[in-house]
Tab-separated table of C-alpha atoms in Angstrom:
chain	number	residue	atom	x	y	z
A	102	MET	CA	-36.296	-50.387	70.103
A	103	LYS	CA	-34.524	-49.792	66.098
A	104	ALA	CA	-36.453	-46.023	66.628
A	105	TYR	CA	-35.441	-45.552	70.262
A	106	PHE	CA	-31.834	-45.834	69.491
A	107	PHE	CA	-31.944	-43.820	66.110
A	108	ARG	CA	-33.491	-41.611	67.985
A	109	LYS	CA	-31.534	-40.826	70.751
A	110	ILE	CA	-28.419	-40.420	67.984
A	111	LEU	CA	-30.207	-38.000	66.496
A	112	ALA	CA	-30.519	-36.078	69.626
A	113	LEU	CA	-27.557	-36.175	70.010
A	114	PRO	CA	-25.727	-33.674	67.610
A	115	LEU	CA	-28.377	-31.258	69.471
A	116	ILE	CA	-27.447	-31.625	72.698
A	117	LEU	CA	-24.380	-31.128	71.826
A	118	LEU	CA	-24.751	-27.781	69.323
A	119	GLY	CA	-27.191	-26.621	72.700
A	120	VAL	CA	-24.485	-27.487	75.172
A	121	SER	CA	-21.639	-25.282	73.161
A	122	PHE	CA	-23.383	-22.887	73.015
A	123	ILE	CA	-24.679	-22.202	76.441
A	124	VAL	CA	-20.872	-23.114	77.374
A	125	PHE	CA	-19.474	-20.718	74.306
A	126	MET	CA	-21.760	-17.982	76.627
A	127	ALA	CA	-20.779	-19.093	80.148
A	128	VAL	CA	-16.738	-18.855	79.763
A	129	ARG	CA	-17.294	-15.625	77.927
A	130	ALA	CA	-19.226	-14.121	80.802
A	131	LEU	CA	-16.299	-14.970	82.882
A	132	PRO	CA	-14.419	-12.114	84.782
A	133	GLY	CA	-10.505	-11.766	83.541
A	134	ASP	CA	-9.320	-10.877	79.837
A	135	PRO	CA	-7.362	-13.761	78.129
A	136	ALA	CA	-5.860	-10.615	75.788
A	137	ARG	CA	-4.146	-9.634	78.965
A	138	LEU	CA	-3.035	-12.951	80.375
A	139	MET	CA	-1.776	-13.712	76.445
A	140	ALA	CA	0.775	-10.610	76.439
A	141	GLY	CA	0.970	-10.234	79.792
A	142	PRO	CA	-0.365	-7.398	82.775
A	143	ASP	CA	2.546	-4.604	82.178
A	144	ALA	CA	2.011	-4.880	77.914
A	145	PRO	CA	0.176	-1.735	76.177
A	146	GLU	CA	-3.632	-1.390	74.761
A	147	ALA	CA	-2.616	-1.559	71.708
A	148	ALA	CA	-0.853	-4.601	71.991
A	149	LEU	CA	-4.210	-5.858	74.121
A	150	VAL	CA	-5.733	-4.702	70.413
A	151	LEU	CA	-3.294	-6.523	68.875
A	152	VAL	CA	-3.647	-9.620	69.815
A	153	ARG	CA	-7.349	-9.668	70.200
A	154	GLU	CA	-7.811	-8.863	66.803
A	155	ARG	CA	-5.471	-12.205	65.825
A	156	LEU	CA	-7.416	-14.635	68.410
A	157	GLY	CA	-11.220	-12.542	67.257
A	158	LEU	CA	-11.872	-11.894	70.392
A	159	ASN	CA	-12.622	-7.921	68.900
A	160	GLN	CA	-15.991	-9.638	66.993
A	161	PRO	CA	-19.658	-10.105	67.851
A	162	VAL	CA	-20.152	-12.599	70.082
A	163	ILE	CA	-22.040	-15.301	67.952
A	164	VAL	CA	-20.250	-14.802	65.176
A	165	GLN	CA	-16.654	-15.757	67.313
A	166	TYR	CA	-19.463	-18.932	68.021
A	167	GLY	CA	-20.465	-19.057	63.760
A	168	TYR	CA	-16.873	-19.513	63.585
A	169	PHE	CA	-16.086	-22.149	66.496
A	170	LEU	CA	-18.785	-23.885	65.058
A	171	VAL	CA	-18.171	-24.295	61.807
A	172	ASN	CA	-14.303	-26.082	62.357
A	173	ALA	CA	-15.690	-27.640	65.352
A	174	LEU	CA	-17.630	-29.278	62.162
A	175	GLN	CA	-14.438	-29.789	60.443
A	176	GLY	CA	-12.753	-31.347	63.693
A	177	ASP	CA	-10.746	-28.468	64.875
A	178	LEU	CA	-11.690	-26.976	68.628
A	179	GLY	CA	-9.385	-24.716	68.039
A	180	MET	CA	-5.947	-24.319	69.324
A	181	SER	CA	-4.945	-23.745	73.691
A	182	LEU	CA	-4.448	-20.420	73.834
A	183	ARG	CA	-1.755	-21.849	76.390
A	184	SER	CA	0.468	-23.933	75.502
A	185	LYS	CA	0.084	-23.152	71.320
A	186	VAL	CA	-1.161	-26.527	70.413
A	187	PRO	CA	-4.667	-27.726	68.737
A	188	VAL	CA	-6.959	-28.795	71.896
A	189	THR	CA	-7.732	-32.364	69.809
A	190	GLN	CA	-4.017	-32.887	70.231
A	191	GLU	CA	-4.051	-31.861	73.727
A	192	ILE	CA	-7.576	-33.716	74.675
A	193	ALA	CA	-5.722	-36.443	71.977
A	194	ASP	CA	-3.017	-37.278	74.565
A	195	ARG	CA	-5.189	-36.650	77.687
A	196	PHE	CA	-8.228	-38.198	77.811
A	197	PRO	CA	-7.330	-42.333	77.825
A	198	ASN	CA	-5.480	-41.217	81.304
A	199	THR	CA	-8.823	-40.157	82.436
A	200	LEU	CA	-10.863	-43.386	81.295
A	201	LYS	CA	-8.540	-45.288	82.795
A	202	LEU	CA	-9.144	-43.666	86.264
A	203	ALA	CA	-12.627	-43.248	85.555
A	204	PHE	CA	-12.806	-46.907	84.855
A	205	VAL	CA	-10.707	-48.308	87.822
A	206	SER	CA	-12.940	-46.029	89.967
A	207	TYR	CA	-16.233	-48.226	88.034
A	208	MET	CA	-14.938	-51.292	89.070
A	209	ILE	CA	-14.690	-49.810	92.522
A	210	ALA	CA	-17.941	-48.928	92.943
A	211	VAL	CA	-19.432	-51.369	91.840
A	212	LEU	CA	-17.828	-54.008	92.985
A	213	VAL	CA	-18.659	-52.612	96.317
A	214	GLY	CA	-21.783	-51.174	95.994
A	215	ILE	CA	-23.770	-54.036	94.585
A	216	PRO	CA	-22.646	-56.508	97.272
A	217	ALA	CA	-22.868	-54.385	99.858
A	218	GLY	CA	-26.374	-53.455	98.739
A	219	ILE	CA	-27.880	-57.340	98.480
A	220	LEU	CA	-26.069	-58.153	102.036
A	221	SER	CA	-27.803	-55.481	103.104
A	222	ALA	CA	-31.265	-56.299	102.126
A	223	ALA	CA	-30.571	-59.968	102.628
A	224	ALA	CA	-29.538	-58.562	106.582
A	225	ARG	CA	-32.074	-56.164	106.588
A	226	GLY	CA	-32.504	-54.646	109.900
A	227	ARG	CA	-29.573	-57.034	110.896
A	228	TRP	CA	-26.000	-55.541	112.676
A	229	PRO	CA	-24.553	-56.091	108.628
A	230	ASP	CA	-27.643	-53.888	106.555
A	231	GLN	CA	-26.953	-51.317	109.654
A	232	LEU	CA	-22.805	-51.118	108.969
A	233	VAL	CA	-23.250	-50.992	105.140
A	234	MET	CA	-26.316	-47.764	105.461
A	235	ILE	CA	-23.549	-46.272	108.364
A	236	PHE	CA	-21.142	-46.529	105.241
A	237	ALA	CA	-23.503	-44.903	102.445
A	238	ILE	CA	-24.160	-42.420	104.477
A	239	LEU	CA	-20.480	-41.257	104.861
A	240	ALA	CA	-18.918	-42.173	102.203
A	241	ALA	CA	-21.959	-39.245	99.967
A	242	SER	CA	-21.797	-36.669	102.988
A	243	LEU	CA	-17.766	-36.166	103.007
A	244	ALA	CA	-16.472	-34.104	100.084
A	245	ASN	CA	-13.601	-36.224	97.842
A	246	PHE	CA	-11.032	-33.223	98.267
A	247	TRP	CA	-10.953	-33.440	102.083
A	248	LEU	CA	-11.266	-37.508	101.848
A	249	ALA	CA	-7.983	-37.757	98.696
A	250	LEU	CA	-6.171	-35.000	101.705
A	251	MET	CA	-6.615	-37.203	104.480
A	252	GLY	CA	-5.345	-40.015	101.953
A	253	MET	CA	-2.477	-38.175	100.776
A	254	ASN	CA	-1.264	-37.755	104.750
A	255	LEU	CA	-2.246	-41.466	106.460
A	256	PHE	CA	-0.930	-43.157	102.936
A	257	ALA	CA	1.982	-41.090	101.314
A	258	VAL	CA	3.197	-39.424	103.860
A	259	LYS	CA	3.419	-40.894	107.260
A	260	LEU	CA	2.687	-44.362	106.291
A	261	GLY	CA	4.618	-43.938	102.432
A	262	TRP	CA	3.150	-46.847	101.861
A	263	LEU	CA	1.251	-45.488	98.172
A	264	PRO	CA	3.136	-42.959	96.345
A	265	LEU	CA	1.772	-39.275	96.587
A	266	MET	CA	0.551	-38.569	93.409
A	267	GLY	CA	1.344	-38.807	89.486
A	268	MET	CA	0.806	-41.204	87.412
A	269	GLY	CA	3.252	-44.375	86.595
A	270	THR	CA	2.877	-47.731	88.333
A	271	TRP	CA	-0.456	-49.429	89.731
A	272	GLN	CA	0.151	-48.160	92.936
A	273	HIS	CA	-0.685	-44.366	91.607
A	274	TYR	CA	-4.432	-45.629	91.306
A	275	ILE	CA	-5.623	-46.810	94.668
A	276	LEU	CA	-5.789	-43.249	96.427
A	277	PRO	CA	-7.687	-41.165	93.620
A	278	SER	CA	-9.343	-45.025	91.990
A	279	VAL	CA	-10.590	-44.872	95.444
A	280	THR	CA	-12.129	-41.213	96.139
A	281	LEU	CA	-13.567	-41.387	93.019
A	282	ALA	CA	-15.717	-44.137	93.465
A	283	LEU	CA	-16.516	-43.825	97.142
A	284	LEU	CA	-19.689	-41.822	96.299
A	285	PRO	CA	-21.276	-43.468	93.061
A	286	ALA	CA	-20.347	-47.252	95.680
A	287	ALA	CA	-22.296	-45.446	98.174
A	288	ILE	CA	-25.177	-44.167	95.628
A	289	ILE	CA	-25.797	-48.393	94.014
A	290	ALA	CA	-25.560	-49.501	97.291
A	291	ARG	CA	-28.301	-47.363	98.769
A	292	MET	CA	-30.424	-48.077	94.903
A	293	THR	CA	-28.924	-51.748	95.530
A	294	ARG	CA	-30.635	-51.997	98.777
A	295	SER	CA	-34.399	-50.832	98.294
A	296	SER	CA	-34.996	-52.292	94.710
A	297	MET	CA	-33.888	-55.818	96.625
A	298	ILE	CA	-35.833	-55.448	99.176
A	299	GLU	CA	-38.632	-54.799	97.258
A	300	VAL	CA	-37.826	-57.807	94.254
A	301	LEU	CA	-38.053	-60.105	97.552
A	302	GLY	CA	-41.435	-59.243	98.566
A	303	GLN	CA	-42.470	-60.242	95.277
A	304	ASP	CA	-44.738	-62.981	95.463
A	305	TYR	CA	-42.791	-65.337	92.816
A	306	ILE	CA	-39.663	-65.052	95.421
A	307	ARG	CA	-42.200	-66.754	98.111
A	308	THR	CA	-43.452	-69.146	95.575
A	309	ALA	CA	-39.405	-70.163	94.828
A	310	ARG	CA	-38.893	-70.530	98.397
A	311	ALA	CA	-41.728	-72.605	98.834
A	312	LYS	CA	-40.857	-74.679	96.487
A	313	GLY	CA	-37.539	-75.494	98.070
A	314	ILE	CA	-34.781	-73.786	95.873
A	315	ASP	CA	-31.680	-72.659	97.997
A	316	GLU	CA	-31.932	-69.956	99.030
A	317	GLY	CA	-28.587	-68.373	96.894
A	318	LYS	CA	-30.389	-69.440	93.131
A	319	VAL	CA	-33.269	-67.320	95.056
A	320	TYR	CA	-30.987	-64.911	95.215
A	321	ARG	CA	-28.938	-64.571	91.797
A	322	LYS	CA	-31.519	-65.996	89.811
A	323	HIS	CA	-34.606	-64.554	90.951
A	324	ALA	CA	-34.255	-61.827	93.086
A	325	LEU	CA	-31.288	-60.390	91.794
A	326	ARG	CA	-32.286	-60.518	87.533
A	327	ASN	CA	-34.956	-58.446	88.772
A	328	ALA	CA	-33.266	-56.003	90.341
A	329	LEU	CA	-30.185	-55.161	88.039
A	330	ILE	CA	-33.290	-53.167	85.613
A	331	PRO	CA	-33.189	-50.057	88.475
A	332	ILE	CA	-29.328	-50.590	89.362
A	333	VAL	CA	-27.647	-50.884	85.818
A	334	THR	CA	-30.109	-47.194	85.632
A	335	ILE	CA	-28.468	-45.796	88.606
A	336	VAL	CA	-24.808	-47.032	87.289
A	337	GLY	CA	-24.939	-45.424	84.308
A	338	LEU	CA	-26.072	-41.637	85.732
A	339	ASN	CA	-23.403	-42.022	87.928
A	340	PHE	CA	-20.934	-42.133	84.784
A	341	GLY	CA	-20.953	-38.058	84.254
A	342	ALA	CA	-21.349	-37.948	88.366
A	343	VAL	CA	-17.229	-40.153	88.199
A	344	VAL	CA	-15.958	-37.656	85.144
A	345	SER	CA	-17.161	-34.491	87.217
A	346	GLY	CA	-15.309	-35.780	90.516
A	347	ALA	CA	-11.597	-37.241	88.222
A	348	VAL	CA	-11.813	-32.279	88.230
A	349	VAL	CA	-10.674	-32.653	91.224
A	350	ALA	CA	-9.399	-35.894	91.862
A	351	GLU	CA	-6.758	-35.503	89.136
A	352	THR	CA	-5.990	-31.424	90.293
A	353	VAL	CA	-5.014	-33.346	93.905
A	354	PHE	CA	-3.199	-35.634	92.644
A	355	SER	CA	-1.476	-34.295	89.957
A	356	TRP	CA	-2.857	-36.769	87.748
A	357	PRO	CA	-2.610	-35.782	83.202
A	358	GLY	CA	-5.921	-36.265	83.075
A	359	ILE	CA	-8.439	-34.238	81.384
A	360	GLY	CA	-10.433	-33.077	84.981
A	361	ARG	CA	-6.756	-31.400	85.531
A	362	LEU	CA	-6.378	-29.754	82.017
A	363	LEU	CA	-9.629	-28.658	82.526
A	364	VAL	CA	-8.782	-27.053	85.832
A	365	ASP	CA	-5.803	-25.175	84.414
A	366	ALA	CA	-7.761	-24.078	81.790
A	367	VAL	CA	-10.199	-22.354	83.657
A	368	ARG	CA	-7.211	-20.633	85.400
A	369	TYR	CA	-6.020	-19.180	82.649
A	370	ARG	CA	-9.005	-18.078	81.152
A	371	ASP	CA	-8.703	-20.943	77.832
A	372	TYR	CA	-11.563	-20.831	76.073
A	373	PRO	CA	-11.373	-22.925	73.130
A	374	VAL	CA	-9.549	-25.709	75.840
A	375	ILE	CA	-12.999	-25.072	78.274
A	376	GLN	CA	-15.631	-25.451	74.617
A	377	GLY	CA	-13.632	-28.564	74.108
A	378	VAL	CA	-13.074	-30.574	77.153
A	379	THR	CA	-16.666	-29.636	78.188
A	380	LEU	CA	-18.126	-30.801	75.118
A	381	LEU	CA	-15.900	-34.723	75.340
A	382	THR	CA	-17.299	-34.611	78.528
A	383	VAL	CA	-20.727	-34.686	77.402
A	384	ALA	CA	-21.386	-36.229	74.800
A	385	SER	CA	-19.479	-39.450	76.786
A	386	VAL	CA	-22.197	-38.622	79.202
A	387	VAL	CA	-24.997	-38.809	77.029
A	388	ILE	CA	-23.280	-42.191	75.329
A	389	VAL	CA	-22.725	-43.917	78.566
A	390	ASN	CA	-25.993	-43.417	79.865
A	391	LEU	CA	-27.108	-45.090	76.044
A	392	ALA	CA	-25.088	-47.989	76.403
A	393	ALA	CA	-27.568	-48.144	80.073
A	394	ASP	CA	-30.548	-48.385	78.208
A	395	LEU	CA	-28.882	-51.077	76.217
A	396	LEU	CA	-27.811	-52.920	79.211
A	397	ILE	CA	-31.653	-52.999	80.791
A	398	MET	CA	-33.065	-53.845	77.317
A	399	LEU	CA	-31.149	-57.343	76.723
A	400	ILE	CA	-31.664	-57.966	80.946
A	401	ASN	CA	-35.234	-57.834	80.067
A	402	PRO	CA	-36.117	-58.035	76.915
A	403	ARG	CA	-39.742	-57.516	77.669
A	404	VAL	CA	-39.175	-53.556	79.062
A	405	ARG	CA	-40.380	-51.287	76.143
A	406	VAL	CA	-39.069	-47.607	75.381
A	407	SER	CA	-42.082	-44.916	74.452
C-alpha cells in the first residue's frame, strides 16, 4: 500500500509536466494575438513588436516553454496579461470560492445519489425504482447551462426567492450548487443501484436474511459496505466533472471562482492564467482520485492494488 501511494505521488510531477506541455502548445495554437489585445486594435506594428519582446512571444515556442517550466518550478506562474497581477495571486484569491461551491455541490450529489440508488435497488421494478431512473436520465441528459438559466428565470426573476447571481449569503449557493450537483447525483444513483443489486444477489445476503437479521441491518452492514467500493470510485472520478461544470456555473451565475477566471482568460488570450488554472485543476483531480483510492482500501482492507 505504501509503495502504491509512493508511485502515485511520484507520478504526479510527470502528469503535471505532460499536461503543462500540452496546454502550453494548445494555448499558443488559439487564434488571436495577445500583443494586439494589449496594445489595442489600432496600435502600429512597431508597438506590437515591442509588446511581443516584452512578453517573450517573439522567441521560439519551445524556448518559451522552457522559461515557463523553470519559473513554475520556483512557484512563479507568470503575470496575468489582463490584470497585471501575479497568476498565483489571482488563483489564491479565487480558488477558495470554487472549492466552496464544489464542496456544497459534491455533498448534495452524494446525499441525493446514494440514498436514491439504494431506494431504487430495494424497490427494483416498482414505481420508486422507475422514478429514480427517470430522474437519473433527465439529470444526465439536460445541459447544465440550460438548467441554470431556467432556475434563474423561475426562482430569482419570477418568484424572487433566491438571488440572481453573485456570491454573498448562503442563498447564493443554492442555484449554482444544485445545477452542478445534478449530473454527479444521477451518475452516483445509477452506480449505487447497479452495485447494490449485484451485492443483494450474493449468497451471504441470503444467509443473513435466513438468519432473521433485520432487513435494515442487512442493507447497512452487509450490502452497502460491500457495494461502496465502486461508489467511492465513481464519486472520486466525478470530481473532474464538477470542476469542469464549475466553468459554466460560475460564468452563468457570476461566481468569482477559477472557472470564471478561466473563461475570461481564454477570451483575453491570457496565456499565463490559462496555464496556471489548468495545472491547478489537473493536480486537484489527481489528488482527489488518490484520496478515493485510499478510502477504498480503508473501507475494505482486502483490496490489493497492483
